[in-house]
Coordinates of C-alpha atoms and ligand atoms in Angstrom, one line a residue:
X93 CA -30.1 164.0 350.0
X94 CA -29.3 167.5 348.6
X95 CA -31.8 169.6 346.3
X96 CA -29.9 171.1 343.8
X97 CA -31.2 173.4 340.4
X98 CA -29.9 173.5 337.0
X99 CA -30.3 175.5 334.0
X100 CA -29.7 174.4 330.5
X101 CA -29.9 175.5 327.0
X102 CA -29.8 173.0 324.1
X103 CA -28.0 175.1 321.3
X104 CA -27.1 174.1 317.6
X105 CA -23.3 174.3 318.7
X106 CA -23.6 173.1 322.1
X107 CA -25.5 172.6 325.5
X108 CA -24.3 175.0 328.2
X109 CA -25.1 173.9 331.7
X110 CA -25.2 176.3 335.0
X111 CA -25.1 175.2 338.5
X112 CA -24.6 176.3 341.7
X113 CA -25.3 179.7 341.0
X114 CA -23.7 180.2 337.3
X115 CA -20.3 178.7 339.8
X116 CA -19.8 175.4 337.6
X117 CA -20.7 176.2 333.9
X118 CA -19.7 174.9 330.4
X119 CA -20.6 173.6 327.2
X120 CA -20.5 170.4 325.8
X121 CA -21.1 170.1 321.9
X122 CA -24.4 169.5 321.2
X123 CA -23.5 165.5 319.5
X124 CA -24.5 162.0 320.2
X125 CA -23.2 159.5 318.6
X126 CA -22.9 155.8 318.0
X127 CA -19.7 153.7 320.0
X128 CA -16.2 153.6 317.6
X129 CA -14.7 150.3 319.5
X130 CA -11.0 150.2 319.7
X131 CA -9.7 153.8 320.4
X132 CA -9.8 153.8 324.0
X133 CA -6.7 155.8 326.2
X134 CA -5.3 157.0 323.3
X135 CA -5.5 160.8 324.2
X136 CA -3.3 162.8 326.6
X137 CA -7.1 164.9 327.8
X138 CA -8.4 162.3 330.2
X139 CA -11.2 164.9 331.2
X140 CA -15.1 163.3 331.8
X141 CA -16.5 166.0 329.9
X142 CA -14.5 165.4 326.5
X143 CA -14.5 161.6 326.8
X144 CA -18.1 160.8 328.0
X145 CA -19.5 157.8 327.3
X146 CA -23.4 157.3 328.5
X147 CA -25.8 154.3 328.4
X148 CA -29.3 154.5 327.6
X149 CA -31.8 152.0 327.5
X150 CA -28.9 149.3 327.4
X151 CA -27.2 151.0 324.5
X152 CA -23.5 153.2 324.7
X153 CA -23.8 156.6 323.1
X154 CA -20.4 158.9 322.7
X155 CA -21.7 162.1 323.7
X156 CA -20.2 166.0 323.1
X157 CA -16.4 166.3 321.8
X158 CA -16.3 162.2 321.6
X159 CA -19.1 162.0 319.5
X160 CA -17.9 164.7 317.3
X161 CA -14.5 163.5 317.1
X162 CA -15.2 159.7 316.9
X163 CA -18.5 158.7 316.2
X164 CA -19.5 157.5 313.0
X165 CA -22.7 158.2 312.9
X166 CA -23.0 161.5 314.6
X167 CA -26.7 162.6 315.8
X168 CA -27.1 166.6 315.9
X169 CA -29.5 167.6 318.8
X170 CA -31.1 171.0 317.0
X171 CA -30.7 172.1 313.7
X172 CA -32.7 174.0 311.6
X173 CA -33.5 176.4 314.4
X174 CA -35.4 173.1 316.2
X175 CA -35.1 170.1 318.3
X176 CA -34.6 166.8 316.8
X177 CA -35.4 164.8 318.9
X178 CA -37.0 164.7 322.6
X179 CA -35.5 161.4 323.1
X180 CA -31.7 162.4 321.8
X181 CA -32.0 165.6 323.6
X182 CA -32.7 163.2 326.5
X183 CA -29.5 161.3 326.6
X184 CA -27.9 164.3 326.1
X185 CA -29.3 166.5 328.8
X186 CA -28.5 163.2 331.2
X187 CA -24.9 163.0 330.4
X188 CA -24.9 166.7 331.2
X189 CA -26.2 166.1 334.6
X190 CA -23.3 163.2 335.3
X191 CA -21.1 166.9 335.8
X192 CA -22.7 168.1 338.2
X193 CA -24.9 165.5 340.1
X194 CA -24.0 163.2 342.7
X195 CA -25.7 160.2 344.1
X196 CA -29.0 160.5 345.3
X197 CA -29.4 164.0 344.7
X198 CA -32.5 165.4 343.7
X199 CA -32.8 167.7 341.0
X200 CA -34.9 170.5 339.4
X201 CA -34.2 172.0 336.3
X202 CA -34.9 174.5 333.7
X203 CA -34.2 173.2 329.9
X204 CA -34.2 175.9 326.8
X205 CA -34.8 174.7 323.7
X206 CA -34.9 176.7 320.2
X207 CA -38.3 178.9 319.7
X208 CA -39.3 176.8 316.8
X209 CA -39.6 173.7 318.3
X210 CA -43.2 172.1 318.8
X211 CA -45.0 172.4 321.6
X212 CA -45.6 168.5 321.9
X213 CA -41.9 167.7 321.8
X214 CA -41.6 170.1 324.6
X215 CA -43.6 168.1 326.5
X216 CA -42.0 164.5 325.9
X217 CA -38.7 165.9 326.6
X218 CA -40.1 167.3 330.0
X219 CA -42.1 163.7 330.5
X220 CA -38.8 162.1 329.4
X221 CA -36.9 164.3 332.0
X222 CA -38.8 164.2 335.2
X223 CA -38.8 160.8 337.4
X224 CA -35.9 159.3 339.0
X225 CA -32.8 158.1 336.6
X226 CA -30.1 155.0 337.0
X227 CA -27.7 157.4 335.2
X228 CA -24.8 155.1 334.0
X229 CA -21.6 157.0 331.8
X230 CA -17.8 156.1 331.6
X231 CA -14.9 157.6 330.6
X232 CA -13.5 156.3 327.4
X233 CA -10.2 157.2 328.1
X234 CA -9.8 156.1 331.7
X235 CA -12.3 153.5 331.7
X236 CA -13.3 154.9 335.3
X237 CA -16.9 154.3 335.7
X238 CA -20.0 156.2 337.3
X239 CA -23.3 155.2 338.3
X240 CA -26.1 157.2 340.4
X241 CA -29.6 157.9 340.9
X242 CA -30.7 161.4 340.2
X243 CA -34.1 162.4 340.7
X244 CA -35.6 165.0 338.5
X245 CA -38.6 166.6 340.7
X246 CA -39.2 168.7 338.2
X247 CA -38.7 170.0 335.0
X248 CA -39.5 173.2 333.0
X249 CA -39.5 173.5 329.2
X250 CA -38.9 177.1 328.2
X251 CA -37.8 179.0 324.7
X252 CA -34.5 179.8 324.7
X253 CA -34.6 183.4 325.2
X254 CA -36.5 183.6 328.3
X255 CA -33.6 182.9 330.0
X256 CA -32.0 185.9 329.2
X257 CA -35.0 187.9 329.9
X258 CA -34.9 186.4 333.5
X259 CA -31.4 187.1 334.1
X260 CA -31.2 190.3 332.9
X261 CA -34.3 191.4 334.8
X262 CA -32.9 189.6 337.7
X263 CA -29.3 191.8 337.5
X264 CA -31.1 194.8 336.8
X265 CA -33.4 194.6 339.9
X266 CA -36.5 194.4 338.2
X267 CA -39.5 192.7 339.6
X268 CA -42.0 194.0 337.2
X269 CA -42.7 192.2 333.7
X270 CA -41.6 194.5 331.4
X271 CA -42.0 194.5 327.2
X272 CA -38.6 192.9 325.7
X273 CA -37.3 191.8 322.5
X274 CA -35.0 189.4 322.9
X275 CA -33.1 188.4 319.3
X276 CA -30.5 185.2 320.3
X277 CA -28.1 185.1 317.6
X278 CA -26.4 181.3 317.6
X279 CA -24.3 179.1 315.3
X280 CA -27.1 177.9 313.2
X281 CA -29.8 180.0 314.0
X282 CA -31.2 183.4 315.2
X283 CA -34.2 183.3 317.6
X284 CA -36.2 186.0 318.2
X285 CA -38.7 186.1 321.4
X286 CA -41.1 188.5 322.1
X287 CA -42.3 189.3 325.6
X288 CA -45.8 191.0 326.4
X289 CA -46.9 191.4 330.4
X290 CA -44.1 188.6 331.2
X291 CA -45.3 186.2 328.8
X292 CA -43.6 185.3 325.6
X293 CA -46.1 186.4 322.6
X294 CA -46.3 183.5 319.6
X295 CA -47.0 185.5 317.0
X296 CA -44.2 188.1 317.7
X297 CA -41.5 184.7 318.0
X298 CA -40.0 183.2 315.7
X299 CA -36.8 181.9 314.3
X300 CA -34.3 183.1 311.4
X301 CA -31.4 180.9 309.6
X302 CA -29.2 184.0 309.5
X303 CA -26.8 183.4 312.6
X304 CA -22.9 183.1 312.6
X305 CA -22.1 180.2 310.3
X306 CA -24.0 182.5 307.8
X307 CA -21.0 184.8 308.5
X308 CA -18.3 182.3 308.2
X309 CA -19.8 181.3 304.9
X310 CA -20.3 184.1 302.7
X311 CA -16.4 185.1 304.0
X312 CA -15.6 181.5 302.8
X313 CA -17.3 182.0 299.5
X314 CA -15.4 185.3 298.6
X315 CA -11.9 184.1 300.2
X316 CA -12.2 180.8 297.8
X317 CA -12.8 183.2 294.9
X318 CA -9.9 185.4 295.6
X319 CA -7.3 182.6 296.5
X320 CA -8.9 179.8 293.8
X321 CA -8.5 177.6 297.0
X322 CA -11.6 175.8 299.2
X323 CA -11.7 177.2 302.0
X324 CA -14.2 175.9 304.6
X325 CA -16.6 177.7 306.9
X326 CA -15.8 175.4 310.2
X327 CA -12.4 176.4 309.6
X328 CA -12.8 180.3 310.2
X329 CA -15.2 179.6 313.4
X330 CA -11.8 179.8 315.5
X331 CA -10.4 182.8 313.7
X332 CA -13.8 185.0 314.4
X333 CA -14.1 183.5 317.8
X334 CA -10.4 184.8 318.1
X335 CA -11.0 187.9 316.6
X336 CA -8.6 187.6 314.2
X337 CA -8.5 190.1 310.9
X338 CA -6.3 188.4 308.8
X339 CA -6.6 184.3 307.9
X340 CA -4.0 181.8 306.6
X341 CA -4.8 179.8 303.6
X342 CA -2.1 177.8 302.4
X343 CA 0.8 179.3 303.7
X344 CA -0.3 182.7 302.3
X345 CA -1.8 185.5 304.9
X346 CA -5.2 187.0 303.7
X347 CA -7.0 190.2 305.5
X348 CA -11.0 189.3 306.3
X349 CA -11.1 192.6 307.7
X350 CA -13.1 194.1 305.5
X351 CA -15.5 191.2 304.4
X352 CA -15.9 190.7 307.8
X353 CA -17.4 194.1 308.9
X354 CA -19.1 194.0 305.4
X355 CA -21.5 191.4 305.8
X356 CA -21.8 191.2 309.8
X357 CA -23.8 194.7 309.2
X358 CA -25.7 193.1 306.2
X359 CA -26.6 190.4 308.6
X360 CA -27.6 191.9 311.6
X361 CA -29.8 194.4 309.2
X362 CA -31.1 191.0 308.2
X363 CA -32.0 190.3 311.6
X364 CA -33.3 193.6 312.7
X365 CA -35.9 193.4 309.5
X366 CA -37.0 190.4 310.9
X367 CA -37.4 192.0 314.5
X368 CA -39.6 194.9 313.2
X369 CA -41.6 192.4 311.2
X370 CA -42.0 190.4 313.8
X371 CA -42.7 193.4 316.8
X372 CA -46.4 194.5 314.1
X373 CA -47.6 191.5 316.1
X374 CA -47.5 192.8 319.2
X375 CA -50.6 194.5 320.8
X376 CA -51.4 198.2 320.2
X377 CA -50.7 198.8 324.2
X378 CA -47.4 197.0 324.2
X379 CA -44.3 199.1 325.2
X380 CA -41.1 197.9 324.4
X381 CA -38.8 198.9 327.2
X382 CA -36.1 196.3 326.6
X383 CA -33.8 195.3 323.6
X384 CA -31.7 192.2 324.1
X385 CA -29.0 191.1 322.0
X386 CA -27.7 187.8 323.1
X387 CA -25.7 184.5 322.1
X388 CA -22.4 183.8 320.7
X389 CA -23.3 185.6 318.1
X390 CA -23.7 188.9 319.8
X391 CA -20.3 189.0 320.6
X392 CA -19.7 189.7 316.5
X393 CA -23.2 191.1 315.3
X394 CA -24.3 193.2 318.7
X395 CA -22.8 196.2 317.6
X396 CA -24.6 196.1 314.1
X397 CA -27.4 194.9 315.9
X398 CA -27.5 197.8 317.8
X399 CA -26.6 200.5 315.0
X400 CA -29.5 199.1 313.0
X401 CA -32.0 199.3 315.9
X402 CA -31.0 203.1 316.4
X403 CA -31.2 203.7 313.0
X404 CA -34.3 202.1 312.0
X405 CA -35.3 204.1 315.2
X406 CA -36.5 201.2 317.5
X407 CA -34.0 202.5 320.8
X408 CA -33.1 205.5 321.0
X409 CA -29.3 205.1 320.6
X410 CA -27.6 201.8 320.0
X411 CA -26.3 201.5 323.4
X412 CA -29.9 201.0 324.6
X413 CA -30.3 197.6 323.6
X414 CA -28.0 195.7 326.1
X415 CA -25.9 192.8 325.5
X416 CA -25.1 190.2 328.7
X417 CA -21.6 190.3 329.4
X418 CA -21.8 186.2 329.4
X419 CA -23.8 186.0 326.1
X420 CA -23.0 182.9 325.2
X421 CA -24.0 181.4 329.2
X422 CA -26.8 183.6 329.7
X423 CA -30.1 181.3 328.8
X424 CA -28.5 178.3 330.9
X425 CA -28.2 181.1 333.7
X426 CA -31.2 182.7 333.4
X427 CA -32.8 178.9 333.6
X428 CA -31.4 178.1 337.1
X429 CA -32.6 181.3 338.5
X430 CA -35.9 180.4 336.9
X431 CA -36.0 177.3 338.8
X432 CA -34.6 178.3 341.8
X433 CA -37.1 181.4 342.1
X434 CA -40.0 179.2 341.7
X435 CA -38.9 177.0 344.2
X436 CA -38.7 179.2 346.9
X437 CA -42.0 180.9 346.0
X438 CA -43.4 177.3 346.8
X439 CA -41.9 177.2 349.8
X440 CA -42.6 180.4 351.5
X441 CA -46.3 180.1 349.9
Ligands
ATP919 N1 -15.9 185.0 321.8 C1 -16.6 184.8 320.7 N2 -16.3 185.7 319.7 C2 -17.0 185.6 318.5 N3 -17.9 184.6 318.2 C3 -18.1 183.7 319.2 C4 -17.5 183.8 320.5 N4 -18.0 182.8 321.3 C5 -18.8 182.1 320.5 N5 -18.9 182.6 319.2 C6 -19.7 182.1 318.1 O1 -21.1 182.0 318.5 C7 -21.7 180.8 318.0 C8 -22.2 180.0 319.1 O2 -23.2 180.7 319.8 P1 -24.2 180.0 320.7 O3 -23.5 179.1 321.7 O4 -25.1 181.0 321.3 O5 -24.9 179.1 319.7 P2 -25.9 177.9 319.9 O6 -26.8 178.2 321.0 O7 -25.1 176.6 320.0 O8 -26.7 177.8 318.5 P3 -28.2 178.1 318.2 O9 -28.7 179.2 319.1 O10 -28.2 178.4 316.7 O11 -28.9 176.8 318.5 C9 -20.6 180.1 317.3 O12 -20.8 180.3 315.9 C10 -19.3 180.7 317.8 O13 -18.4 180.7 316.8
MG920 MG1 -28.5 179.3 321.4

């Protein structure tokens, strides 16, 4: 029987995972979905993780890139910068484990979910969580089958963010629980945790629907005016996760350059007007010795992020407020380390 520790983060756009040491991680999109009958070995990528099928409760679910690309009824796991729904998140988080666990193995594990979720679903998805599991999943295009038994000993429920503030404490040698803002910038959301003596302060948390599919919109808007064309957000996800300046619409090339850098520093002012509103909440003898920009967002907004902080005079200069060099893996990190910290605390206790 092998102990093992996971970290995960349940995003808008997808659950990352981290195991053995940040050594196996990836993302799965955050979808269930009902069964499509009928499909089956049709696709050339025979991979478990795009074609996982997992029962629950004596019902199939397509999960992740299956889901998304065949369900018909399609069940998001966090949107409107909150969880869903404990029990969805459930199946989710157990086809997750099917990666990475193997019979009999015991398991603890760190979970992340958005700031704004309530506290009482954060405990049903830990009550859901812990105990032991007959985890049952199959591939739909192989038809190969798994079954095990994985026991969750136990389970933590933590805002998002934290896990960044672990991890970057952790790389930075720290052992002291320093002041932090921590602003998470994600597909469909911004989250913003505030940390006071090592513990994350309410009233200076919150969440913001500014994040990167705000981006992708307004630049859809104003391309669809200039070309007389639709253009649709989802489609320039890949072309900003590229990097890309220029889009083509229709045969004809179009520069986003400039609408691009526009609006990403009208954003992240957005973000950082939230932060200082946010920070009045913190106690007069707080000291903010940490800035945090993290998420798949930071890797487009962290520079404006930064600018704005310097300028409205928060940091010093902008390269004071760091930014992981794994943003988008850097919760689901920061969780394992949680967990596996704890754990040996316990032991040498
Ligand atoms: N290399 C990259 N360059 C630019 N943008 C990226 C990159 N990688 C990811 N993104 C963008 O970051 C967003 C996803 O970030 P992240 O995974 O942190 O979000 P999430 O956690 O799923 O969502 P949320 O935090 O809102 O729940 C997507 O919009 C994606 O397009
Ligand atoms: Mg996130």
């Amino acid at each position: 029987m092998t102990l093992k520790f996971a970290g995960m983060d349940l995003g808008t756009s997808t659950l990352k995972t981290s195991c053995d040491m940040g050594q196996k991680k990836y993302k799965m999109i955050s979808l269930i979905g009902d069964v499509t009958e009928g499909w089956t070995g049709m696709t050339t990528d025979k991979s478990w993780l795009n074609n996982l099928v997992i029962e629950h409760e004596g019902k199939e679910y397509f999960v992740g890139e299956l889901a998304r690309t065949q369900s018909e009824i399609k069940y998001p796991l966090v949107s409107e910068g909150r969880m869903k729904s404990a029990e969805n998140a459930f199946i989710a988080l157990k086809s997750s484990l099917t990666n990475v666990a193997e019979d009999g193995d015991d398991f603890i594990i760190g979970v992340g979910v958005p700031v704004s979720t309530p506290m009482n679903d954060m405990k049903e998805l830990s009550r859901l969580l812990k105990g032991t599991h007959e985890v049952k999943a199959r591939n739909d295009a192989t038809g190969e089958k798994k079954a095990m038994t994985v026991n969750v000993k136990k389970c933590m429920v933590i805002p998002e963010p934290y896990g960044t503030y672990y991890w970057t404490l952790k790389q930075r040698k720290v052992d002291v629980a320093i002041d932090a803002v921590l602003i998470d910038i994600g597909h469909g959301s911004t989250d913003f945790l505030a940390m006071y003596q090592g513990r994350p302060m309410r009233q200076s948390s919150g969440s913001l629907n500014e994040a990167t599919d705000t981006l992708t919109n307004r630049i859809a808007k104003k391309l669809g005016d200039q070309t007389g064309k639709v253009v649709r957000s989802y489609e320039l996800m890949k072309a900003i996760e590229l990097g890309r300046d220029s889009v083509m619409i229709t045969g004809e090339t179009f520069s986003i350059k400039e609408v691009k850098n526009y609006y990403a520093e009208q954003i992240a002012k957005i973000m950082v007007d939230e932060t200082e509103r946010l920070i009045a909440f913190m106690p007069p003898d707080s000291f903010i010795e940490l800035y945090v920009c993290t998420g798949g967002g930071a890797y487009i907004f962290g520079k404006y992020i930064q600018k704005a902080l310097a300028q409205m005079k928060m940091i010093g200069k902008p390269e004071d407020c760091f930014i992981p060099e794994d943003p988008v893996m850097s919760n689901a990190m920061g969780f394992e380390l949680v967990v596996r910290d704890r754990a040996e605390d316990k032991e040498s206790e």
